[in-house]
Amino acid sequence: MENSAAFFGALLLIGVVLGANALMYGIVRGLVRSNKKSFLETLGDSFNPPGRKRKDSMNELRQKVAELNGEKEDPPSQT
């Protein structure tokens, strides 16, 4: 009885490790096979939170509008 329980426990552990490896392989393969960007660009984008990129683009847009209106350039407020 003890040998069969240990055997099934070992099989379960091996299955979990192999499953985790297969999952990681799929994630990395998805990053590498992205047609839009290179691997490093995709990897860098995955570390940046999505709100940060949107906020930076909005600040850039505000600066351009201020330049076009002829206003003096001042740093955006953090509200």
mmCIF file of N, CA, C and O in Angstrom:
data_model
loop_
_atom_site.group_PDB
_atom_site.id
_atom_site.type_symbol
_atom_site.label_atom_id
_atom_site.label_comp_id
_atom_site.label_asym_id
_atom_site.label_seq_id
_atom_site.Cartn_x
_atom_site.Cartn_y
_atom_site.Cartn_z
ATOM 1 N N MET A 1 0.820 -1.190 0.000
ATOM 2 C CA MET A 1 0.000 0.000 0.000
ATOM 3 C C MET A 1 0.863 1.253 0.000
ATOM 4 O O MET A 1 0.573 2.209 -0.691
ATOM 5 N N GLU A 2 1.911 1.252 0.819
ATOM 6 C CA GLU A 2 2.760 2.434 0.895
ATOM 7 C C GLU A 2 3.512 2.663 -0.401
ATOM 8 O O GLU A 2 3.710 3.794 -0.815
ATOM 9 N N ASN A 3 3.946 1.605 -1.057
ATOM 10 C CA ASN A 3 4.678 1.750 -2.300
ATOM 11 C C ASN A 3 3.782 2.302 -3.405
ATOM 12 O O ASN A 3 4.230 3.120 -4.206
ATOM 13 N N SER A 4 2.554 1.873 -3.451
ATOM 14 C CA SER A 4 1.663 2.369 -4.498
ATOM 15 C C SER A 4 1.310 3.835 -4.258
ATOM 16 O O SER A 4 1.194 4.614 -5.192
ATOM 17 N N ALA A 5 1.150 4.241 -2.990
ATOM 18 C CA ALA A 5 0.859 5.647 -2.680
ATOM 19 C C ALA A 5 2.044 6.523 -3.048
ATOM 20 O O ALA A 5 1.879 7.618 -3.604
ATOM 21 N N ALA A 6 3.247 6.068 -2.762
ATOM 22 C CA ALA A 6 4.452 6.825 -3.122
ATOM 23 C C ALA A 6 4.597 6.904 -4.634
ATOM 24 O O ALA A 6 5.002 7.939 -5.182
ATOM 25 N N PHE A 7 4.270 5.818 -5.313
ATOM 26 C CA PHE A 7 4.360 5.787 -6.770
ATOM 27 C C PHE A 7 3.396 6.801 -7.392
ATOM 28 O O PHE A 7 3.774 7.578 -8.272
ATOM 29 N N PHE A 8 2.148 6.831 -6.912
ATOM 30 C CA PHE A 8 1.176 7.778 -7.450
ATOM 31 C C PHE A 8 1.525 9.224 -7.076
ATOM 32 O O PHE A 8 1.307 10.153 -7.848
ATOM 33 N N GLY A 9 2.097 9.417 -5.898
ATOM 34 C CA GLY A 9 2.558 10.743 -5.504
ATOM 35 C C GLY A 9 3.680 11.236 -6.415
ATOM 36 O O GLY A 9 3.707 12.399 -6.812
ATOM 37 N N ALA A 10 4.613 10.349 -6.736
ATOM 38 C CA ALA A 10 5.713 10.702 -7.637
ATOM 39 C C ALA A 10 5.185 11.002 -9.034
ATOM 40 O O ALA A 10 5.631 11.954 -9.692
ATOM 41 N N LEU A 11 4.232 10.206 -9.508
ATOM 42 C CA LEU A 11 3.636 10.461 -10.822
ATOM 43 C C LEU A 11 2.921 11.812 -10.852
ATOM 44 O O LEU A 11 3.019 12.561 -11.834
ATOM 45 N N LEU A 12 2.223 12.144 -9.772
ATOM 46 C CA LEU A 12 1.537 13.429 -9.683
ATOM 47 C C LEU A 12 2.538 14.582 -9.705
ATOM 48 O O LEU A 12 2.343 15.571 -10.415
ATOM 49 N N LEU A 13 3.619 14.452 -8.963
ATOM 50 C CA LEU A 13 4.650 15.488 -8.944
ATOM 51 C C LEU A 13 5.287 15.666 -10.320
ATOM 52 O O LEU A 13 5.467 16.794 -10.790
ATOM 53 N N ILE A 14 5.596 14.582 -10.970
ATOM 54 C CA ILE A 14 6.170 14.655 -12.314
ATOM 55 C C ILE A 14 5.180 15.292 -13.281
ATOM 56 O O ILE A 14 5.539 16.118 -14.122
ATOM 57 N N GLY A 15 3.918 14.957 -13.160
ATOM 58 C CA GLY A 15 2.892 15.545 -14.025
ATOM 59 C C GLY A 15 2.762 17.048 -13.823
ATOM 60 O O GLY A 15 2.614 17.809 -14.782
ATOM 61 N N VAL A 16 2.825 17.490 -12.577
ATOM 62 C CA VAL A 16 2.731 18.929 -12.289
ATOM 63 C C VAL A 16 3.934 19.663 -12.869
ATOM 64 O O VAL A 16 3.797 20.732 -13.486
ATOM 65 N N VAL A 17 5.120 19.116 -12.708
ATOM 66 C CA VAL A 17 6.332 19.754 -13.245
ATOM 67 C C VAL A 17 6.282 19.812 -14.767
ATOM 68 O O VAL A 17 6.578 20.857 -15.367
ATOM 69 N N LEU A 18 5.897 18.727 -15.400
ATOM 70 C CA LEU A 18 5.807 18.720 -16.866
ATOM 71 C C LEU A 18 4.725 19.675 -17.363
ATOM 72 O O LEU A 18 4.905 20.361 -18.369
ATOM 73 N N GLY A 19 3.609 19.745 -16.659
ATOM 74 C CA GLY A 19 2.544 20.675 -17.037
ATOM 75 C C GLY A 19 2.986 22.121 -16.927
ATOM 76 O O GLY A 19 2.694 22.948 -17.798
ATOM 77 N N ALA A 20 3.707 22.457 -15.858
ATOM 78 C CA ALA A 20 4.205 23.825 -15.693
ATOM 79 C C ALA A 20 5.210 24.175 -16.787
ATOM 80 O O ALA A 20 5.201 25.292 -17.327
ATOM 81 N N ASN A 21 6.063 23.232 -17.117
ATOM 82 C CA ASN A 21 7.037 23.477 -18.194
ATOM 83 C C ASN A 21 6.340 23.674 -19.538
ATOM 84 O O ASN A 21 6.736 24.536 -20.324
ATOM 85 N N ALA A 22 5.320 22.892 -19.817
ATOM 86 C CA ALA A 22 4.590 23.043 -21.072
ATOM 87 C C ALA A 22 3.888 24.389 -21.130
ATOM 88 O O ALA A 22 3.864 25.049 -22.173
ATOM 89 N N LEU A 23 3.336 24.828 -20.020
ATOM 90 C CA LEU A 23 2.680 26.133 -19.965
ATOM 91 C C LEU A 23 3.680 27.261 -20.222
ATOM 92 O O LEU A 23 3.408 28.181 -21.005
ATOM 93 N N MET A 24 4.830 27.227 -19.596
ATOM 94 C CA MET A 24 5.862 28.252 -19.798
ATOM 95 C C MET A 24 6.361 28.226 -21.242
ATOM 96 O O MET A 24 6.613 29.277 -21.842
ATOM 97 N N TYR A 25 6.528 27.056 -21.811
ATOM 98 C CA TYR A 25 6.957 26.944 -23.200
ATOM 99 C C TYR A 25 5.936 27.611 -24.121
ATOM 100 O O TYR A 25 6.306 28.332 -25.049
ATOM 101 N N GLY A 26 4.664 27.399 -23.871
ATOM 102 C CA GLY A 26 3.626 28.015 -24.693
ATOM 103 C C GLY A 26 3.624 29.525 -24.583
ATOM 104 O O GLY A 26 3.442 30.241 -25.566
ATOM 105 N N ILE A 27 3.838 30.040 -23.382
ATOM 106 C CA ILE A 27 3.864 31.491 -23.196
ATOM 107 C C ILE A 27 5.049 32.097 -23.932
ATOM 108 O O ILE A 27 4.910 33.097 -24.652
ATOM 109 N N VAL A 28 6.223 31.534 -23.776
ATOM 110 C CA VAL A 28 7.409 32.068 -24.446
ATOM 111 C C VAL A 28 7.287 31.927 -25.951
ATOM 112 O O VAL A 28 7.650 32.845 -26.706
ATOM 113 N N ARG A 29 6.747 30.846 -26.426
ATOM 114 C CA ARG A 29 6.573 30.669 -27.872
ATOM 115 C C ARG A 29 5.608 31.712 -28.427
ATOM 116 O O ARG A 29 5.800 32.241 -29.514
ATOM 117 N N GLY A 30 4.573 32.036 -27.675
ATOM 118 C CA GLY A 30 3.649 33.079 -28.098
ATOM 119 C C GLY A 30 4.319 34.440 -28.176
ATOM 120 O O GLY A 30 4.027 35.240 -29.059
ATOM 121 N N LEU A 31 5.225 34.719 -27.246
ATOM 122 C CA LEU A 31 5.958 35.983 -27.289
ATOM 123 C C LEU A 31 6.890 36.051 -28.492
ATOM 124 O O LEU A 31 7.006 37.076 -29.151
ATOM 125 N N VAL A 32 7.568 34.952 -28.764
ATOM 126 C CA VAL A 32 8.554 34.938 -29.848
ATOM 127 C C VAL A 32 7.871 34.991 -31.210
ATOM 128 O O VAL A 32 8.344 35.669 -32.120
ATOM 129 N N ARG A 33 6.727 34.353 -31.369
ATOM 130 C CA ARG A 33 6.077 34.264 -32.671
ATOM 131 C C ARG A 33 5.153 35.436 -32.962
ATOM 132 O O ARG A 33 4.404 35.389 -33.917
ATOM 133 N N SER A 34 5.224 36.504 -32.176
ATOM 134 C CA SER A 34 4.399 37.686 -32.420
ATOM 135 C C SER A 34 4.826 38.329 -33.729
ATOM 136 O O SER A 34 5.995 38.646 -33.921
ATOM 137 N N ASN A 35 3.906 38.529 -34.669
ATOM 138 C CA ASN A 35 4.237 39.066 -35.983
ATOM 139 C C ASN A 35 4.379 40.577 -35.980
ATOM 140 O O ASN A 35 4.983 41.144 -36.870
ATOM 141 N N LYS A 36 3.803 41.248 -35.007
ATOM 142 C CA LYS A 36 3.791 42.704 -35.000
ATOM 143 C C LYS A 36 5.134 43.295 -34.607
ATOM 144 O O LYS A 36 5.600 44.249 -35.193
ATOM 145 N N LYS A 37 5.764 42.759 -33.581
ATOM 146 C CA LYS A 37 6.968 43.348 -33.020
ATOM 147 C C LYS A 37 8.040 42.293 -32.839
ATOM 148 O O LYS A 37 7.783 41.105 -32.926
ATOM 149 N N SER A 38 9.250 42.775 -32.547
ATOM 150 C CA SER A 38 10.325 41.838 -32.258
ATOM 151 C C SER A 38 10.144 41.269 -30.851
ATOM 152 O O SER A 38 9.347 41.758 -30.061
ATOM 153 N N PHE A 39 10.915 40.267 -30.550
ATOM 154 C CA PHE A 39 10.811 39.597 -29.254
ATOM 155 C C PHE A 39 11.098 40.567 -28.108
ATOM 156 O O PHE A 39 10.395 40.586 -27.109
ATOM 157 N N LEU A 40 12.144 41.396 -28.249
ATOM 158 C CA LEU A 40 12.515 42.305 -27.166
ATOM 159 C C LEU A 40 11.466 43.395 -26.955
ATOM 160 O O LEU A 40 11.199 43.789 -25.820
ATOM 161 N N GLU A 41 10.862 43.893 -28.025
ATOM 162 C CA GLU A 41 9.804 44.890 -27.884
ATOM 163 C C GLU A 41 8.594 44.302 -27.171
ATOM 164 O O GLU A 41 8.010 44.928 -26.290
ATOM 165 N N THR A 42 8.221 43.110 -27.544
ATOM 166 C CA THR A 42 7.089 42.442 -26.914
ATOM 167 C C THR A 42 7.366 42.165 -25.444
ATOM 168 O O THR A 42 6.507 42.368 -24.587
ATOM 169 N N LEU A 43 8.581 41.730 -25.148
ATOM 170 C CA LEU A 43 8.958 41.448 -23.766
ATOM 171 C C LEU A 43 8.965 42.735 -22.947
ATOM 172 O O LEU A 43 8.480 42.758 -21.815
ATOM 173 N N GLY A 44 9.475 43.822 -23.503
ATOM 174 C CA GLY A 44 9.476 45.103 -22.805
ATOM 175 C C GLY A 44 8.082 45.616 -22.549
ATOM 176 O O GLY A 44 7.788 46.176 -21.488
ATOM 177 N N ASP A 45 7.200 45.459 -23.521
ATOM 178 C CA ASP A 45 5.808 45.893 -23.355
ATOM 179 C C ASP A 45 5.087 45.090 -22.282
ATOM 180 O O ASP A 45 4.174 45.597 -21.630
ATOM 181 N N SER A 46 5.482 43.848 -22.100
ATOM 182 C CA SER A 46 4.819 43.031 -21.092
ATOM 183 C C SER A 46 5.155 43.495 -19.679
ATOM 184 O O SER A 46 4.391 43.271 -18.751
ATOM 185 N N PHE A 47 6.300 44.165 -19.506
ATOM 186 C CA PHE A 47 6.672 44.664 -18.184
ATOM 187 C C PHE A 47 6.067 46.027 -17.892
ATOM 188 O O PHE A 47 5.979 46.425 -16.745
ATOM 189 N N ASN A 48 5.676 46.791 -18.914
ATOM 190 C CA ASN A 48 5.072 48.102 -18.706
ATOM 191 C C ASN A 48 3.579 47.952 -18.458
ATOM 192 O O ASN A 48 2.885 47.296 -19.227
ATOM 193 N N PRO A 49 3.073 48.583 -17.410
ATOM 194 C CA PRO A 49 1.624 48.523 -17.199
ATOM 195 C C PRO A 49 0.901 49.300 -18.299
ATOM 196 O O PRO A 49 1.411 50.305 -18.790
ATOM 197 N N PRO A 50 -0.274 48.850 -18.719
ATOM 198 C CA PRO A 50 -0.965 49.488 -19.837
ATOM 199 C C PRO A 50 -1.354 50.933 -19.565
ATOM 200 O O PRO A 50 -1.375 51.748 -20.470
ATOM 201 N N GLY A 51 -1.653 51.306 -18.343
ATOM 202 C CA GLY A 51 -2.046 52.674 -18.031
ATOM 203 C C GLY A 51 -0.916 53.664 -18.203
ATOM 204 O O GLY A 51 -1.125 54.821 -18.546
ATOM 205 N N ARG A 52 0.298 53.232 -17.985
ATOM 206 C CA ARG A 52 1.456 54.123 -18.098
ATOM 207 C C ARG A 52 1.647 54.597 -19.528
ATOM 208 O O ARG A 52 1.901 55.768 -19.767
ATOM 209 N N LYS A 53 1.545 53.705 -20.477
ATOM 210 C CA LYS A 53 1.730 54.070 -21.881
ATOM 211 C C LYS A 53 0.648 55.059 -22.314
ATOM 212 O O LYS A 53 0.926 56.035 -23.011
ATOM 213 N N ARG A 54 -0.573 54.821 -21.904
ATOM 214 C CA ARG A 54 -1.680 55.695 -22.254
ATOM 215 C C ARG A 54 -1.474 57.085 -21.635
ATOM 216 O O ARG A 54 -1.710 58.102 -22.264
ATOM 217 N N LYS A 55 -1.013 57.128 -20.391
ATOM 218 C CA LYS A 55 -0.786 58.393 -19.704
ATOM 219 C C LYS A 55 0.327 59.181 -20.386
ATOM 220 O O LYS A 55 0.212 60.397 -20.555
ATOM 221 N N ASP A 56 1.395 58.501 -20.788
ATOM 222 C CA ASP A 56 2.496 59.174 -21.476
ATOM 223 C C ASP A 56 2.036 59.750 -22.805
ATOM 224 O O ASP A 56 2.406 60.868 -23.165
ATOM 225 N N SER A 57 1.225 59.025 -23.551
ATOM 226 C CA SER A 57 0.754 59.528 -24.839
ATOM 227 C C SER A 57 -0.188 60.711 -24.656
ATOM 228 O O SER A 57 -0.176 61.650 -25.454
ATOM 229 N N MET A 58 -0.988 60.707 -23.590
ATOM 230 C CA MET A 58 -1.869 61.843 -23.319
ATOM 231 C C MET A 58 -1.062 63.081 -22.927
ATOM 232 O O MET A 58 -1.390 64.193 -23.339
ATOM 233 N N ASN A 59 0.014 62.903 -22.166
ATOM 234 C CA ASN A 59 0.871 64.041 -21.816
ATOM 235 C C ASN A 59 1.533 64.622 -23.064
ATOM 236 O O ASN A 59 1.646 65.837 -23.201
ATOM 237 N N GLU A 60 1.946 63.766 -23.953
ATOM 238 C CA GLU A 60 2.548 64.226 -25.206
ATOM 239 C C GLU A 60 1.513 64.997 -26.032
ATOM 240 O O GLU A 60 1.824 66.048 -26.605
ATOM 241 N N LEU A 61 0.295 64.517 -26.068
ATOM 242 C CA LEU A 61 -0.763 65.201 -26.800
ATOM 243 C C LEU A 61 -1.050 66.574 -26.188
ATOM 244 O O LEU A 61 -1.211 67.565 -26.912
ATOM 245 N N ARG A 62 -1.089 66.648 -24.871
ATOM 246 C CA ARG A 62 -1.302 67.943 -24.209
ATOM 247 C C ARG A 62 -0.198 68.936 -24.540
ATOM 248 O O ARG A 62 -0.454 70.120 -24.763
ATOM 249 N N GLN A 63 1.036 68.471 -24.582
ATOM 250 C CA GLN A 63 2.154 69.349 -24.917
ATOM 251 C C GLN A 63 2.039 69.859 -26.348
ATOM 252 O O GLN A 63 2.289 71.041 -26.619
ATOM 253 N N LYS A 64 1.667 68.998 -27.274
ATOM 254 C CA LYS A 64 1.510 69.408 -28.674
ATOM 255 C C LYS A 64 0.397 70.440 -28.826
ATOM 256 O O LYS A 64 0.540 71.426 -29.548
ATOM 257 N N VAL A 65 -0.724 70.236 -28.138
ATOM 258 C CA VAL A 65 -1.831 71.191 -28.207
ATOM 259 C C VAL A 65 -1.397 72.528 -27.631
ATOM 260 O O VAL A 65 -1.714 73.589 -28.180
ATOM 261 N N ALA A 66 -0.652 72.501 -26.525
ATOM 262 C CA ALA A 66 -0.175 73.746 -25.917
ATOM 263 C C ALA A 66 0.780 74.468 -26.864
ATOM 264 O O ALA A 66 0.735 75.694 -26.998
ATOM 265 N N GLU A 67 1.635 73.728 -27.555
ATOM 266 C CA GLU A 67 2.557 74.341 -28.507
ATOM 267 C C GLU A 67 1.791 74.968 -29.670
ATOM 268 O O GLU A 67 2.122 76.073 -30.113
ATOM 269 N N LEU A 68 0.784 74.282 -30.153
ATOM 270 C CA LEU A 68 0.013 74.799 -31.276
ATOM 271 C C LEU A 68 -0.794 76.030 -30.887
ATOM 272 O O LEU A 68 -1.000 76.925 -31.700
ATOM 273 N N ASN A 69 -1.244 76.087 -29.648
ATOM 274 C CA ASN A 69 -1.997 77.245 -29.185
ATOM 275 C C ASN A 69 -1.090 78.401 -28.797
ATOM 276 O O ASN A 69 -1.573 79.491 -28.513
ATOM 277 N N GLY A 70 0.211 78.189 -28.764
ATOM 278 C CA GLY A 70 1.154 79.233 -28.437
ATOM 279 C C GLY A 70 1.270 79.500 -26.955
ATOM 280 O O GLY A 70 1.795 80.525 -26.548
ATOM 281 N N GLU A 71 0.814 78.593 -26.154
ATOM 282 C CA GLU A 71 0.907 78.769 -24.709
ATOM 283 C C GLU A 71 2.306 78.427 -24.238
ATOM 284 O O GLU A 71 3.038 77.683 -24.870
ATOM 285 N N LYS A 72 2.655 79.026 -23.100
ATOM 286 C CA LYS A 72 3.944 78.714 -22.514
ATOM 287 C C LYS A 72 3.893 77.279 -21.997
ATOM 288 O O LYS A 72 2.929 76.857 -21.392
ATOM 289 N N GLU A 73 4.983 76.554 -22.194
ATOM 290 C CA GLU A 73 5.019 75.139 -21.822
ATOM 291 C C GLU A 73 5.256 75.005 -20.325
ATOM 292 O O GLU A 73 6.191 75.558 -19.776
ATOM 293 N N ASP A 74 4.364 74.336 -19.632
ATOM 294 C CA ASP A 74 4.558 74.055 -18.223
ATOM 295 C C ASP A 74 4.306 72.576 -17.977
ATOM 296 O O ASP A 74 3.567 71.938 -18.716
ATOM 297 N N PRO A 75 4.964 72.022 -16.952
ATOM 298 C CA PRO A 75 4.788 70.595 -16.701
ATOM 299 C C PRO A 75 3.347 70.272 -16.325
ATOM 300 O O PRO A 75 2.702 71.053 -15.637
ATOM 301 N N PRO A 76 2.822 69.144 -16.772
ATOM 302 C CA PRO A 76 1.444 68.763 -16.445
ATOM 303 C C PRO A 76 1.288 68.497 -14.958
ATOM 304 O O PRO A 76 2.198 68.008 -14.306
ATOM 305 N N SER A 77 0.136 68.836 -14.426
ATOM 306 C CA SER A 77 -0.137 68.616 -13.013
ATOM 307 C C SER A 77 -0.428 67.148 -12.762
ATOM 308 O O SER A 77 -0.936 66.435 -13.620
ATOM 309 N N GLN A 78 -0.127 66.692 -11.588
ATOM 310 C CA GLN A 78 -0.319 65.296 -11.206
ATOM 311 C C GLN A 78 -1.630 65.137 -10.452
ATOM 312 O O GLN A 78 -1.664 64.856 -9.267
ATOM 313 N N THR A 79 -2.770 65.317 -11.115
ATOM 314 C CA THR A 79 -4.064 65.163 -10.446
ATOM 315 C C THR A 79 -4.768 63.936 -10.893
ATOM 316 O O THR A 79 -4.591 63.395 -11.890
#
